[in-house]
Short mmCIF file of C-alpha atoms in Angstrom, two decimals:
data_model
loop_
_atom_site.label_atom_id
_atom_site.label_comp_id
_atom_site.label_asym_id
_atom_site.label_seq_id
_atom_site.Cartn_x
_atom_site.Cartn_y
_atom_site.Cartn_z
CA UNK F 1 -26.28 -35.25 -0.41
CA UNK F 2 -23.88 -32.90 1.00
CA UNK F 3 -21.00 -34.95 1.24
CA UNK F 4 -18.92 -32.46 2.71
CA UNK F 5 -21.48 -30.10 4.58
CA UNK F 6 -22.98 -26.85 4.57
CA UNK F 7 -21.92 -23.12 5.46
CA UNK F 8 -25.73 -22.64 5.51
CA UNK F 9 -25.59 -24.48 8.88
CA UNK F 10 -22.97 -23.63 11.41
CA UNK F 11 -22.67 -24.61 15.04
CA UNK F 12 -21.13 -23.80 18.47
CA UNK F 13 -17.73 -25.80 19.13
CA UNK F 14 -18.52 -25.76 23.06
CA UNK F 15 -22.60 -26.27 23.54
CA UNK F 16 -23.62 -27.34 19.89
CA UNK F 17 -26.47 -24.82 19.38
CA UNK F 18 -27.31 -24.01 15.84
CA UNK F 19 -27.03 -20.94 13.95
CA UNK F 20 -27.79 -20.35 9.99
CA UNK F 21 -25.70 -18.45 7.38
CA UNK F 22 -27.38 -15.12 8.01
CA UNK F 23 -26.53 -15.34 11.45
CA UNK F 24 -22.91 -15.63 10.85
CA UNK F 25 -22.46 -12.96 8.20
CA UNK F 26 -24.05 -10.53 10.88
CA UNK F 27 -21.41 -10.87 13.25
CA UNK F 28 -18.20 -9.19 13.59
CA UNK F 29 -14.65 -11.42 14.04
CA UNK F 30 -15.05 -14.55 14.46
CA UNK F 31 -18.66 -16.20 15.33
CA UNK F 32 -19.41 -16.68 19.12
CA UNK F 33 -22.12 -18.60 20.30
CA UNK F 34 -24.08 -16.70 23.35
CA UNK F 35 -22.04 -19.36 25.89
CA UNK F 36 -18.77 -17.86 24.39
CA UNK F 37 -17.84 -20.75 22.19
CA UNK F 38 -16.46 -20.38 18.84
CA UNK F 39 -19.23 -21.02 15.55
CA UNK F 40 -17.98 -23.30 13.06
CA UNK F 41 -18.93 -24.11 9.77
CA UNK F 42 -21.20 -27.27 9.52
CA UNK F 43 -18.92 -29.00 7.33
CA UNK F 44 -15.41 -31.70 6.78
CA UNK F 45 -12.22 -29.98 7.13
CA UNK F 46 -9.08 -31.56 6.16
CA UNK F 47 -7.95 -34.42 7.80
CA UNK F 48 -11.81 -34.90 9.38
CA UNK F 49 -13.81 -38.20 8.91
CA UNK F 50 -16.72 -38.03 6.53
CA UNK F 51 -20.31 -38.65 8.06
CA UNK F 52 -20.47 -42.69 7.42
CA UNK F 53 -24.03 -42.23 7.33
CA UNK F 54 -23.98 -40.03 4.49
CA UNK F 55 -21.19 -41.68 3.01
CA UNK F 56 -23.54 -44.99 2.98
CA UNK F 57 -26.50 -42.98 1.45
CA UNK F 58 -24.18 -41.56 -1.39
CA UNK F 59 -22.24 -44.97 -2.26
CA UNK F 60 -25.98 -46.44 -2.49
CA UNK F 61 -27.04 -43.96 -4.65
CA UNK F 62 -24.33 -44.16 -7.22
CA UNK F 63 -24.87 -48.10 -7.64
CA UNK F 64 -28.50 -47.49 -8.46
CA UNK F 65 -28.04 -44.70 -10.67
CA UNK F 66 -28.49 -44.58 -14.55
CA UNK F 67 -26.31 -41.94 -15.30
CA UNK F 68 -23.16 -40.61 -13.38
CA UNK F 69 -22.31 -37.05 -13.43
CA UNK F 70 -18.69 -36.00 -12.06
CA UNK F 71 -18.50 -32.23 -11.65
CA UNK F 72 -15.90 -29.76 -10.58
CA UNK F 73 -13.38 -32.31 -9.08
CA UNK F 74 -9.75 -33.62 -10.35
CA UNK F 75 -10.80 -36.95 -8.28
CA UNK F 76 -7.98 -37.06 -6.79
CA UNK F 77 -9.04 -36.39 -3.34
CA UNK F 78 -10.06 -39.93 -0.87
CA UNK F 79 -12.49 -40.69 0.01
CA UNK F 80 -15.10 -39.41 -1.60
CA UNK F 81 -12.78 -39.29 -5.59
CA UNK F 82 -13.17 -43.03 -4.73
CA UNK F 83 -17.51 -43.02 -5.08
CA UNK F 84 -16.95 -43.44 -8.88
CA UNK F 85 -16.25 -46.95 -7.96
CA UNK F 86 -19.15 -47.69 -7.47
CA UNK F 87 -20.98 -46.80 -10.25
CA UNK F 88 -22.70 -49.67 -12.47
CA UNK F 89 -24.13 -47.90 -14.95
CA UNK F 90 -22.65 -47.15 -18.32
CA UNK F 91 -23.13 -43.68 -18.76
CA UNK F 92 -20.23 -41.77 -17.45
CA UNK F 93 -20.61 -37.91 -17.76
CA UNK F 94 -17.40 -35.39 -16.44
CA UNK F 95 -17.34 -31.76 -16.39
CA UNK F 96 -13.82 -30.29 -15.30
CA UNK F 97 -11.75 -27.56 -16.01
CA UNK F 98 -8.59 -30.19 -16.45
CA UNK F 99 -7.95 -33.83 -17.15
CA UNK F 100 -9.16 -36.11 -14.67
CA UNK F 101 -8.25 -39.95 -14.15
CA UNK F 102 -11.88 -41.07 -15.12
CA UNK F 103 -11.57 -38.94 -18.67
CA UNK F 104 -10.48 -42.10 -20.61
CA UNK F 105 -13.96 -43.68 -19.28
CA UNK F 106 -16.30 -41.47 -19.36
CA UNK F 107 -18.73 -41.25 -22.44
CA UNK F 108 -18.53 -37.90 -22.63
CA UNK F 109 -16.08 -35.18 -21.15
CA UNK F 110 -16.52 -31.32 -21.51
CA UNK F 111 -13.94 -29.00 -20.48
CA UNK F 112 -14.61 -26.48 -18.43
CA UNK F 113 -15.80 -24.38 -15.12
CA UNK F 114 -18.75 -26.29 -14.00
CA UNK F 115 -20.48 -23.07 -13.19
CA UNK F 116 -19.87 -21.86 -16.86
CA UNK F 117 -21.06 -25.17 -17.88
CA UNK F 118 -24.20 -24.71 -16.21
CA UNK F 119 -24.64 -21.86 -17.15
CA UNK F 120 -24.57 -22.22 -20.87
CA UNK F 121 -27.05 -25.14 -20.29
CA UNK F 122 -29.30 -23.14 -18.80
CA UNK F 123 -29.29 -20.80 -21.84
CA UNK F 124 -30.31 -24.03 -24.37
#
């Protein structure tokens, strides 16, 4: 779920019509829409509410998992740092480049850049 959006999807502030990435990088400036409106990006900005629906989905989700997986995050950021709470499961995974406040419950915690984490599991 994207929790916070997309830049894949954009839209026009002023008659909502769609446009994808490729579109945007085409243009010059900042994105107008054909009516003149500005193009933002299709996703939560600071200080903008969350989709509930997709906030519903995602708490859901987490409860029913097996495994948890925290990636690339310092959870420190509400709402969404707050979705570990609701995890029932007992098999707490987090991958982040520092210390987080969920390190001293997690079953196991590797340091690093997500991406380079990936990565290297990729190679195995």
């Amino acid at each position: 779920m994207e929790l916070h959006g997309s830049v894949h999807r954009n839209y026009c502030t002023r008659c909502g019509k769609f446009y994808g990435l490729s579109d945007i990088l085409a243009m010059d400036g900042v994105p107008r829409c054909e009516c003149d409106g500005i193009i933002k990006p299709d996703v939560v900005l600071y200080e903008e509410g969350l989709d509930q629906g997709i906030l519903q989905k995602a708490i859901s989700s987490i409860r029913q998992a097996d495994i948890l997986m925290i990636g690339g995050t310092s959870l420190v950021v509400y709402p969404a740092a707050g979705l570990v709470n609701y995890y029932q499961g007992n098999k707490l995974v987090v991958i982040n480049k520092s210390v987080t406040p969920m390190d001293s419950q997690a079953d196991l915690v590797i340091t690093g850049k997500i991406g380079e984490v990936f990565s290297q599991l990729m190679d195995v």
